Amino acid sequence: MERCDVAILGAGAAGMMAAIEAARRGRRVVVIDHARAPGEKIRISGGGRCNFTNLSTAPERFLSRNPRFARSALSRFTPGDFIARVDRAGIGWHEKTLGQLFCDGSATQIVRMLTDEIRAAGVSLRLGVEIGAVRREAGFVIETSAGPLGAESLVVATGGKSVPKMGASGLGYRIAEGFGIGLVETRPALVPLTLAAAELAGTSALAGVALPVRISSARQSFDEALLFTHRGISGPAVLQISSYWREGETLVLDLAPGCDLAVLLRAARAEAGRSAVHNVLARWLPERLAVFVAAQAGVAGRLADLPNAALDRLAAQVNGWHLRPLGSEGYRTAEVTLGGVDTGALDARTMAARAVSGLYFVGEVVDVTGWLGGYNFQWAWSSGWAAGQAA
């Protein structure tokens, strides 16, 4: 049976980073992945340009049962550290918005940078190899379609359940459970939300309409863009709030954040009273949405003919639209998986399982989930780097 010092399951962002760091310490490293190419989620991310980190990275922008867990890894390998690697590789980048950094060119540049570093460090990359059972035996033995592999240390970087068409599965969770390590319940995150038929009867006519909003749940608010779809609502604002929303809860949408519509409509009535209410509302909202909102509020006719109560009702519909999603689009379109390997079982500095010597979990498989905008890639780099220093 072939043996190595460190076996890494998963050739994604976290797995490749862990492999590079472990190999640079002189460890014999083998990376195994069922995919035919490494870094597939990197390649498709950010519209093909890879939102590889966020300048505003901070522990409070990550969800976890233990919100302090990510602090150690994120502080020891920072966005600046990864940017330095991108710069050394000669990859151009730019800040798009809200601290989000993207490649000027293609996301494949990031994949190539990582695979070049893997090759230079002497890592053996085994692609198109299926992973089977994992057991304790003189370290670890991993059964694979290419034969068993023995390893002193094992790093699980298999990702979550999101994007199943790329082969995502619950393998990492099954490995954790096999070693008696607890899991935090998983669910799709950074995912579009669906509406019930009753709501869709009205909003489906808005499909394709997008606008900046403030979206709020009981626990969090975001100021981002919202997109109406044929199935419900999407866009950055919705993806962000989806990580906090739970079934049965109502979201509050401010369709004109920063605008007090009750005041503005009264002023408009004084200066343009002969205008139809939906035409005036279109000053602040896309035209189709203005018509819809006016109808929802039961307000029609000329502005001059409307009493204050009608204007207040319309303003409430704009600044505080209550909407109860039916569910989400699920793992099929989710960008990441919420929950995962319980951080209470891991060492925050090394990502090692406290109860199983030599076993590490990194990246999305762990119960650490970032906001939209490069945070999850930074967690992959940071947690992979931390495990690579110890495995």
mmCIF file of N, CA and C in Angstrom, residues 208-323:
data_model
loop_
_atom_site.group_PDB
_atom_site.id
_atom_site.type_symbol
_atom_site.label_atom_id
_atom_site.label_comp_id
_atom_site.label_asym_id
_atom_site.label_seq_id
_atom_site.Cartn_x
_atom_site.Cartn_y
_atom_site.Cartn_z
ATOM 1 N N GLY A 208 -37.335 39.817 -13.576
ATOM 2 C CA GLY A 208 -36.328 40.595 -14.292
ATOM 3 C C GLY A 208 -36.140 41.992 -13.737
ATOM 4 N N VAL A 209 -37.066 42.467 -12.903
ATOM 5 C CA VAL A 209 -36.935 43.790 -12.282
ATOM 6 C C VAL A 209 -35.918 43.711 -11.148
ATOM 7 N N ALA A 210 -34.978 44.643 -11.110
ATOM 8 C CA ALA A 210 -33.963 44.674 -10.061
ATOM 9 C C ALA A 210 -33.868 46.091 -9.506
ATOM 10 N N LEU A 211 -33.542 46.195 -8.228
ATOM 11 C CA LEU A 211 -33.399 47.515 -7.603
ATOM 12 C C LEU A 211 -32.659 47.370 -6.276
ATOM 13 N N PRO A 212 -32.016 48.446 -5.800
ATOM 14 C CA PRO A 212 -31.389 48.399 -4.481
ATOM 15 C C PRO A 212 -32.450 48.450 -3.389
ATOM 16 N N VAL A 213 -32.305 47.614 -2.366
ATOM 17 C CA VAL A 213 -33.265 47.562 -1.269
ATOM 18 C C VAL A 213 -32.527 47.420 0.054
ATOM 19 N N ARG A 214 -33.280 47.579 1.115
ATOM 20 C CA ARG A 214 -32.827 47.104 2.434
ATOM 21 C C ARG A 214 -33.716 45.930 2.780
ATOM 22 N N ILE A 215 -33.119 44.796 3.034
ATOM 23 C CA ILE A 215 -33.877 43.592 3.361
ATOM 24 C C ILE A 215 -33.529 43.179 4.782
ATOM 25 N N SER A 216 -34.557 42.861 5.566
ATOM 26 C CA SER A 216 -34.346 42.594 6.991
ATOM 27 C C SER A 216 -35.054 41.332 7.425
ATOM 28 N N SER A 217 -34.355 40.560 8.253
ATOM 29 C CA SER A 217 -34.968 39.439 8.962
ATOM 30 C C SER A 217 -34.994 39.813 10.432
ATOM 31 N N ALA A 218 -35.374 38.875 11.267
ATOM 32 C CA ALA A 218 -35.399 39.156 12.701
ATOM 33 C C ALA A 218 -33.990 39.362 13.253
ATOM 34 N N ARG A 219 -32.959 38.880 12.519
ATOM 35 C CA ARG A 219 -31.604 38.899 13.053
ATOM 36 C C ARG A 219 -30.609 39.777 12.308
ATOM 37 N N GLN A 220 -30.920 40.182 11.070
ATOM 38 C CA GLN A 220 -29.907 40.873 10.279
ATOM 39 C C GLN A 220 -30.566 41.704 9.185
ATOM 40 N N SER A 221 -29.866 42.708 8.696
ATOM 41 C CA SER A 221 -30.320 43.522 7.566
ATOM 42 C C SER A 221 -29.180 43.713 6.584
ATOM 43 N N PHE A 222 -29.512 43.832 5.307
ATOM 44 C CA PHE A 222 -28.520 44.086 4.268
ATOM 45 C C PHE A 222 -29.046 45.138 3.300
ATOM 46 N N ASP A 223 -28.158 46.010 2.852
ATOM 47 C CA ASP A 223 -28.456 46.973 1.796
ATOM 48 C C ASP A 223 -27.750 46.511 0.530
ATOM 49 N N GLU A 224 -28.493 45.868 -0.342
ATOM 50 C CA GLU A 224 -27.937 45.310 -1.577
ATOM 51 C C GLU A 224 -29.030 45.327 -2.649
ATOM 52 N N ALA A 225 -28.721 44.759 -3.810
ATOM 53 C CA ALA A 225 -29.696 44.703 -4.895
ATOM 54 C C ALA A 225 -30.581 43.467 -4.777
ATOM 55 N N LEU A 226 -31.859 43.639 -5.133
ATOM 56 C CA LEU A 226 -32.822 42.535 -5.167
ATOM 57 C C LEU A 226 -33.276 42.331 -6.609
ATOM 58 N N LEU A 227 -33.501 41.080 -6.970
ATOM 59 C CA LEU A 227 -33.987 40.720 -8.300
ATOM 60 C C LEU A 227 -35.239 39.867 -8.160
ATOM 61 N N PHE A 228 -36.320 40.258 -8.835
ATOM 62 C CA PHE A 228 -37.516 39.427 -8.877
ATOM 63 C C PHE A 228 -37.336 38.359 -9.957
ATOM 64 N N THR A 229 -37.751 37.122 -9.654
ATOM 65 C CA THR A 229 -37.633 36.008 -10.596
ATOM 66 C C THR A 229 -38.995 35.355 -10.792
ATOM 67 N N HIS A 230 -39.055 34.394 -11.694
ATOM 68 C CA HIS A 230 -40.311 33.671 -11.935
ATOM 69 C C HIS A 230 -40.670 32.754 -10.770
ATOM 70 N N ARG A 231 -39.699 32.479 -9.902
ATOM 71 C CA ARG A 231 -39.957 31.584 -8.764
ATOM 72 C C ARG A 231 -39.984 32.318 -7.432
ATOM 73 N N GLY A 232 -39.505 33.566 -7.407
ATOM 74 C CA GLY A 232 -39.468 34.288 -6.150
ATOM 75 C C GLY A 232 -38.561 35.499 -6.215
ATOM 76 N N ILE A 233 -37.587 35.551 -5.309
ATOM 77 C CA ILE A 233 -36.681 36.700 -5.233
ATOM 78 C C ILE A 233 -35.244 36.213 -5.131
ATOM 79 N N SER A 234 -34.354 36.989 -5.740
ATOM 80 C CA SER A 234 -32.939 36.650 -5.746
ATOM 81 C C SER A 234 -32.138 37.946 -5.700
ATOM 82 N N GLY A 235 -30.887 37.892 -6.160
ATOM 83 C CA GLY A 235 -30.018 39.057 -6.090
ATOM 84 C C GLY A 235 -29.197 39.039 -4.814
ATOM 85 N N PRO A 236 -28.138 39.853 -4.750
ATOM 86 C CA PRO A 236 -27.251 39.848 -3.580
ATOM 87 C C PRO A 236 -27.960 40.036 -2.245
ATOM 88 N N ALA A 237 -28.969 40.927 -2.193
ATOM 89 C CA ALA A 237 -29.668 41.160 -0.927
ATOM 90 C C ALA A 237 -30.328 39.886 -0.419
ATOM 91 N N VAL A 238 -30.964 39.167 -1.318
ATOM 92 C CA VAL A 238 -31.675 37.943 -0.932
ATOM 93 C C VAL A 238 -30.697 36.833 -0.588
ATOM 94 N N LEU A 239 -29.629 36.692 -1.373
ATOM 95 C CA LEU A 239 -28.630 35.672 -1.052
ATOM 96 C C LEU A 239 -28.064 35.911 0.346
ATOM 97 N N GLN A 240 -27.788 37.165 0.661
ATOM 98 C CA GLN A 240 -27.250 37.476 1.984
ATOM 99 C C GLN A 240 -28.233 37.099 3.095
ATOM 100 N N ILE A 241 -29.481 37.544 2.966
ATOM 101 C CA ILE A 241 -30.437 37.322 4.051
ATOM 102 C C ILE A 241 -30.826 35.857 4.160
ATOM 103 N N SER A 242 -30.648 35.082 3.075
ATOM 104 C CA SER A 242 -31.046 33.671 3.098
ATOM 105 C C SER A 242 -30.287 32.883 4.154
ATOM 106 N N SER A 243 -29.080 33.327 4.496
ATOM 107 C CA SER A 243 -28.310 32.619 5.519
ATOM 108 C C SER A 243 -28.908 32.801 6.911
ATOM 109 N N TYR A 244 -29.694 33.850 7.083
ATOM 110 C CA TYR A 244 -30.295 34.158 8.384
ATOM 111 C C TYR A 244 -31.780 33.775 8.443
ATOM 112 N N TRP A 245 -32.442 33.776 7.293
ATOM 113 C CA TRP A 245 -33.876 33.490 7.243
ATOM 114 C C TRP A 245 -34.162 32.021 7.550
ATOM 115 N N ARG A 246 -35.314 31.770 8.182
ATOM 116 C CA ARG A 246 -35.775 30.414 8.436
ATOM 117 C C ARG A 246 -37.229 30.284 7.983
ATOM 118 N N GLU A 247 -37.622 29.076 7.612
ATOM 119 C CA GLU A 247 -38.962 28.826 7.109
ATOM 120 C C GLU A 247 -40.022 29.356 8.078
ATOM 121 N N GLY A 248 -41.026 29.995 7.524
ATOM 122 C CA GLY A 248 -42.115 30.541 8.334
ATOM 123 C C GLY A 248 -41.897 31.979 8.751
ATOM 124 N N GLU A 249 -40.685 32.495 8.581
ATOM 125 C CA GLU A 249 -40.387 33.868 8.988
ATOM 126 C C GLU A 249 -40.734 34.854 7.871
ATOM 127 N N THR A 250 -41.063 36.063 8.276
ATOM 128 C CA THR A 250 -41.382 37.140 7.344
ATOM 129 C C THR A 250 -40.187 38.063 7.176
ATOM 130 N N LEU A 251 -39.915 38.451 5.948
ATOM 131 C CA LEU A 251 -38.874 39.435 5.655
ATOM 132 C C LEU A 251 -39.530 40.792 5.455
ATOM 133 N N VAL A 252 -38.794 41.847 5.750
ATOM 134 C CA VAL A 252 -39.277 43.209 5.517
ATOM 135 C C VAL A 252 -38.391 43.848 4.453
ATOM 136 N N LEU A 253 -39.029 44.326 3.369
ATOM 137 C CA LEU A 253 -38.312 44.955 2.269
ATOM 138 C C LEU A 253 -38.568 46.455 2.268
ATOM 139 N N ASP A 254 -37.504 47.239 2.317
ATOM 140 C CA ASP A 254 -37.607 48.677 2.074
ATOM 141 C C ASP A 254 -37.163 48.884 0.636
ATOM 142 N N LEU A 255 -38.130 49.183 -0.242
ATOM 143 C CA LEU A 255 -37.853 49.288 -1.665
ATOM 144 C C LEU A 255 -37.225 50.626 -2.056
ATOM 145 N N ALA A 256 -37.199 51.551 -1.132
ATOM 146 C CA ALA A 256 -36.577 52.857 -1.390
ATOM 147 C C ALA A 256 -35.793 53.278 -0.156
ATOM 148 N N PRO A 257 -34.715 52.541 0.161
ATOM 149 C CA PRO A 257 -33.975 52.825 1.393
ATOM 150 C C PRO A 257 -33.435 54.252 1.408
ATOM 151 N N GLY A 258 -33.577 54.893 2.550
ATOM 152 C CA GLY A 258 -33.116 56.267 2.683
ATOM 153 C C GLY A 258 -34.150 57.293 2.264
ATOM 154 N N CYS A 259 -35.285 56.845 1.757
ATOM 155 C CA CYS A 259 -36.355 57.751 1.320
ATOM 156 C C CYS A 259 -37.571 57.586 2.221
ATOM 157 N N ASP A 260 -38.053 58.690 2.790
ATOM 158 C CA ASP A 260 -39.293 58.669 3.560
ATOM 159 C C ASP A 260 -40.422 58.952 2.570
ATOM 160 N N LEU A 261 -41.026 57.877 2.045
ATOM 161 C CA LEU A 261 -42.023 58.033 0.989
ATOM 162 C C LEU A 261 -43.247 58.821 1.435
ATOM 163 N N ALA A 262 -43.612 58.749 2.698
ATOM 164 C CA ALA A 262 -44.775 59.510 3.168
ATOM 165 C C ALA A 262 -44.531 61.004 2.977
ATOM 166 N N VAL A 263 -43.350 61.471 3.307
ATOM 167 C CA VAL A 263 -42.992 62.888 3.140
ATOM 168 C C VAL A 263 -42.877 63.236 1.664
ATOM 169 N N LEU A 264 -42.198 62.381 0.905
ATOM 170 C CA LEU A 264 -41.965 62.661 -0.514
ATOM 171 C C LEU A 264 -43.261 62.683 -1.309
ATOM 172 N N LEU A 265 -44.197 61.805 -1.000
ATOM 173 C CA LEU A 265 -45.463 61.773 -1.729
ATOM 174 C C LEU A 265 -46.314 63.005 -1.427
ATOM 175 N N ARG A 266 -46.256 63.495 -0.210
ATOM 176 C CA ARG A 266 -46.987 64.725 0.122
ATOM 177 C C ARG A 266 -46.415 65.913 -0.657
ATOM 178 N N ALA A 267 -45.102 65.952 -0.737
ATOM 179 C CA ALA A 267 -44.464 67.039 -1.497
ATOM 180 C C ALA A 267 -44.818 66.931 -2.978
ATOM 181 N N ALA A 268 -44.827 65.696 -3.497
ATOM 182 C CA ALA A 268 -45.164 65.493 -4.909
ATOM 183 C C ALA A 268 -46.617 65.883 -5.182
ATOM 184 N N ARG A 269 -47.487 65.627 -4.225
ATOM 185 C CA ARG A 269 -48.897 65.991 -4.397
ATOM 186 C C ARG A 269 -49.052 67.503 -4.564
ATOM 187 N N ALA A 270 -48.242 68.274 -3.858
ATOM 188 C CA ALA A 270 -48.322 69.730 -3.929
ATOM 189 C C ALA A 270 -47.804 70.265 -5.262
ATOM 190 N N GLU A 271 -46.835 69.590 -5.848
ATOM 191 C CA GLU A 271 -46.218 70.111 -7.073
ATOM 192 C C GLU A 271 -46.699 69.431 -8.345
ATOM 193 N N ALA A 272 -47.192 68.195 -8.237
ATOM 194 C CA ALA A 272 -47.606 67.447 -9.432
ATOM 195 C C ALA A 272 -48.881 66.663 -9.148
ATOM 196 N N GLY A 273 -49.845 67.331 -8.586
ATOM 197 C CA GLY A 273 -51.062 66.671 -8.133
ATOM 198 C C GLY A 273 -51.875 66.020 -9.231
ATOM 199 N N ARG A 274 -51.715 66.467 -10.474
ATOM 200 C CA ARG A 274 -52.523 65.914 -11.555
ATOM 201 C C ARG A 274 -51.952 64.608 -12.099
ATOM 202 N N SER A 275 -50.751 64.233 -11.638
ATOM 203 C CA SER A 275 -50.109 63.006 -12.130
ATOM 204 C C SER A 275 -50.728 61.769 -11.489
ATOM 205 N N ALA A 276 -50.748 60.683 -12.255
ATOM 206 C CA ALA A 276 -51.222 59.404 -11.713
ATOM 207 C C ALA A 276 -50.244 58.917 -10.646
ATOM 208 N N VAL A 277 -50.796 58.307 -9.616
ATOM 209 C CA VAL A 277 -49.958 57.937 -8.468
ATOM 210 C C VAL A 277 -48.826 56.995 -8.865
ATOM 211 N N HIS A 278 -49.089 56.036 -9.761
ATOM 212 C CA HIS A 278 -48.021 55.092 -10.114
ATOM 213 C C HIS A 278 -46.926 55.771 -10.932
ATOM 214 N N ASN A 279 -47.296 56.831 -11.681
ATOM 215 C CA ASN A 279 -46.264 57.560 -12.432
ATOM 216 C C ASN A 279 -45.352 58.337 -11.497
ATOM 217 N N VAL A 280 -45.922 58.901 -10.448
ATOM 218 C CA VAL A 280 -45.108 59.618 -9.462
ATOM 219 C C VAL A 280 -44.223 58.630 -8.697
ATOM 220 N N LEU A 281 -44.803 57.494 -8.349
ATOM 221 C CA LEU A 281 -44.037 56.476 -7.620
ATOM 222 C C LEU A 281 -42.847 55.982 -8.437
ATOM 223 N N ALA A 282 -42.961 56.033 -9.746
ATOM 224 C CA ALA A 282 -41.874 55.587 -10.633
ATOM 225 C C ALA A 282 -40.653 56.501 -10.559
ATOM 226 N N ARG A 283 -40.747 57.613 -9.838
ATOM 227 C CA ARG A 283 -39.551 58.432 -9.593
ATOM 228 C C ARG A 283 -38.535 57.670 -8.741
ATOM 229 N N TRP A 284 -39.070 56.802 -7.904
ATOM 230 C CA TRP A 284 -38.194 56.104 -6.960
ATOM 231 C C TRP A 284 -38.110 54.603 -7.211
ATOM 232 N N LEU A 285 -39.041 54.061 -7.975
ATOM 233 C CA LEU A 285 -39.076 52.627 -8.227
ATOM 234 C C LEU A 285 -39.113 52.355 -9.726
ATOM 235 N N PRO A 286 -38.637 51.175 -10.173
ATOM 236 C CA PRO A 286 -38.839 50.785 -11.569
ATOM 237 C C PRO A 286 -40.328 50.822 -11.907
ATOM 238 N N GLU A 287 -40.668 51.176 -13.132
ATOM 239 C CA GLU A 287 -42.059 51.425 -13.510
ATOM 240 C C GLU A 287 -42.979 50.244 -13.215
ATOM 241 N N ARG A 288 -42.547 49.036 -13.585
ATOM 242 C CA ARG A 288 -43.408 47.870 -13.342
ATOM 243 C C ARG A 288 -43.662 47.664 -11.859
ATOM 244 N N LEU A 289 -42.639 47.898 -11.066
ATOM 245 C CA LEU A 289 -42.781 47.729 -9.621
ATOM 246 C C LEU A 289 -43.675 48.823 -9.040
ATOM 247 N N ALA A 290 -43.585 50.034 -9.576
ATOM 248 C CA ALA A 290 -44.434 51.130 -9.106
ATOM 249 C C ALA A 290 -45.908 50.789 -9.313
ATOM 250 N N VAL A 291 -46.235 50.250 -10.473
ATOM 251 C CA VAL A 291 -47.617 49.856 -10.760
ATOM 252 C C VAL A 291 -48.060 48.758 -9.793
ATOM 253 N N PHE A 292 -47.194 47.786 -9.569
ATOM 254 C CA PHE A 292 -47.523 46.665 -8.690
ATOM 255 C C PHE A 292 -47.747 47.140 -7.253
ATOM 256 N N VAL A 293 -46.848 47.967 -6.756
ATOM 257 C CA VAL A 293 -46.934 48.415 -5.362
ATOM 258 C C VAL A 293 -48.196 49.254 -5.138
ATOM 259 N N ALA A 294 -48.506 50.112 -6.091
ATOM 260 C CA ALA A 294 -49.719 50.923 -5.955
ATOM 261 C C ALA A 294 -50.962 50.032 -5.899
ATOM 262 N N ALA A 295 -50.970 48.989 -6.740
ATOM 263 C CA ALA A 295 -52.097 48.065 -6.739
ATOM 264 C C ALA A 295 -52.171 47.296 -5.428
ATOM 265 N N GLN A 296 -51.026 46.864 -4.915
ATOM 266 C CA GLN A 296 -50.988 46.140 -3.643
ATOM 267 C C GLN A 296 -51.519 46.990 -2.500
ATOM 268 N N ALA A 297 -51.210 48.279 -2.555
ATOM 269 C CA ALA A 297 -51.661 49.187 -1.491
ATOM 270 C C ALA A 297 -53.104 49.631 -1.703
ATOM 271 N N GLY A 298 -53.679 49.283 -2.868
ATOM 272 C CA GLY A 298 -55.053 49.679 -3.161
ATOM 273 C C GLY A 298 -55.194 51.169 -3.390
ATOM 274 N N VAL A 299 -54.147 51.768 -3.985
ATOM 275 C CA VAL A 299 -54.136 53.213 -4.215
ATOM 276 C C VAL A 299 -54.062 53.479 -5.708
ATOM 277 N N ALA A 300 -54.983 54.281 -6.240
ATOM 278 C CA ALA A 300 -54.992 54.590 -7.671
ATOM 279 C C ALA A 300 -55.545 55.995 -7.872
ATOM 280 N N GLY A 301 -55.390 56.507 -9.096
ATOM 281 C CA GLY A 301 -55.930 57.821 -9.430
ATOM 282 C C GLY A 301 -54.880 58.905 -9.371
ATOM 283 N N ARG A 302 -55.389 60.178 -9.439
ATOM 284 C CA ARG A 302 -54.470 61.315 -9.402
ATOM 285 C C ARG A 302 -53.989 61.559 -7.971
ATOM 286 N N LEU A 303 -52.766 62.004 -7.873
ATOM 287 C CA LEU A 303 -52.173 62.239 -6.552
ATOM 288 C C LEU A 303 -52.979 63.292 -5.778
ATOM 289 N N ALA A 304 -53.451 64.326 -6.480
ATOM 290 C CA ALA A 304 -54.176 65.414 -5.804
ATOM 291 C C ALA A 304 -55.469 64.936 -5.153
ATOM 292 N N ASP A 305 -56.003 63.820 -5.642
ATOM 293 C CA ASP A 305 -57.280 63.328 -5.122
ATOM 294 C C ASP A 305 -57.117 62.369 -3.942
ATOM 295 N N LEU A 306 -55.884 62.089 -3.572
ATOM 296 C CA LEU A 306 -55.636 61.073 -2.539
ATOM 297 C C LEU A 306 -55.447 61.716 -1.174
ATOM 298 N N PRO A 307 -56.121 61.207 -0.152
ATOM 299 C CA PRO A 307 -55.935 61.721 1.215
ATOM 300 C C PRO A 307 -54.618 61.226 1.813
ATOM 301 N N ASN A 308 -54.247 61.831 2.908
ATOM 302 C CA ASN A 308 -53.002 61.449 3.576
ATOM 303 C C ASN A 308 -52.984 59.962 3.939
ATOM 304 N N ALA A 309 -54.121 59.431 4.334
ATOM 305 C CA ALA A 309 -54.171 58.021 4.729
ATOM 306 C C ALA A 309 -53.783 57.110 3.575
ATOM 307 N N ALA A 310 -54.196 57.449 2.364
ATOM 308 C CA ALA A 310 -53.842 56.638 1.197
ATOM 309 C C ALA A 310 -52.351 56.740 0.898
ATOM 310 N N LEU A 311 -51.819 57.959 1.019
ATOM 311 C CA LEU A 311 -50.377 58.131 0.794
ATOM 312 C C LEU A 311 -49.563 57.383 1.847
ATOM 313 N N ASP A 312 -50.041 57.412 3.070
ATOM 314 C CA ASP A 312 -49.340 56.694 4.143
ATOM 315 C C ASP A 312 -49.379 55.186 3.890
ATOM 316 N N ARG A 313 -50.506 54.688 3.411
ATOM 317 C CA ARG A 313 -50.629 53.261 3.104
ATOM 318 C C ARG A 313 -49.668 52.869 1.986
ATOM 319 N N LEU A 314 -49.561 53.720 0.984
ATOM 320 C CA LEU A 314 -48.642 53.469 -0.123
ATOM 321 C C LEU A 314 -47.191 53.518 0.351
ATOM 322 N N ALA A 315 -46.874 54.497 1.180
ATOM 323 C CA ALA A 315 -45.512 54.618 1.705
ATOM 324 C C ALA A 315 -45.130 53.408 2.544
ATOM 325 N N ALA A 316 -46.087 52.911 3.320
ATOM 326 C CA ALA A 316 -45.811 51.729 4.145
ATOM 327 C C ALA A 316 -45.523 50.519 3.277
ATOM 328 N N GLN A 317 -46.194 50.423 2.130
ATOM 329 C CA GLN A 317 -45.960 49.307 1.220
ATOM 330 C C GLN A 317 -44.558 49.390 0.605
ATOM 331 N N VAL A 318 -44.091 50.611 0.371
ATOM 332 C CA VAL A 318 -42.763 50.798 -0.222
ATOM 333 C C VAL A 318 -41.667 50.628 0.816
ATOM 334 N N ASN A 319 -41.804 51.293 1.962
ATOM 335 C CA ASN A 319 -40.735 51.296 2.965
ATOM 336 C C ASN A 319 -40.789 50.117 3.925
ATOM 337 N N GLY A 320 -41.880 49.345 3.875
ATOM 338 C CA GLY A 320 -41.982 48.214 4.803
ATOM 339 C C GLY A 320 -42.846 47.096 4.274
ATOM 340 N N TRP A 321 -42.505 46.593 3.098
ATOM 341 C CA TRP A 321 -43.266 45.500 2.479
ATOM 342 C C TRP A 321 -42.939 44.196 3.202
ATOM 343 N N HIS A 322 -43.932 43.579 3.806
ATOM 344 C CA HIS A 322 -43.753 42.315 4.510
ATOM 345 C C HIS A 322 -43.982 41.151 3.541
ATOM 346 N N LEU A 323 -42.990 40.297 3.437
ATOM 347 C CA LEU A 323 -43.051 39.187 2.482
ATOM 348 C C LEU A 323 -42.576 37.913 3.173
#
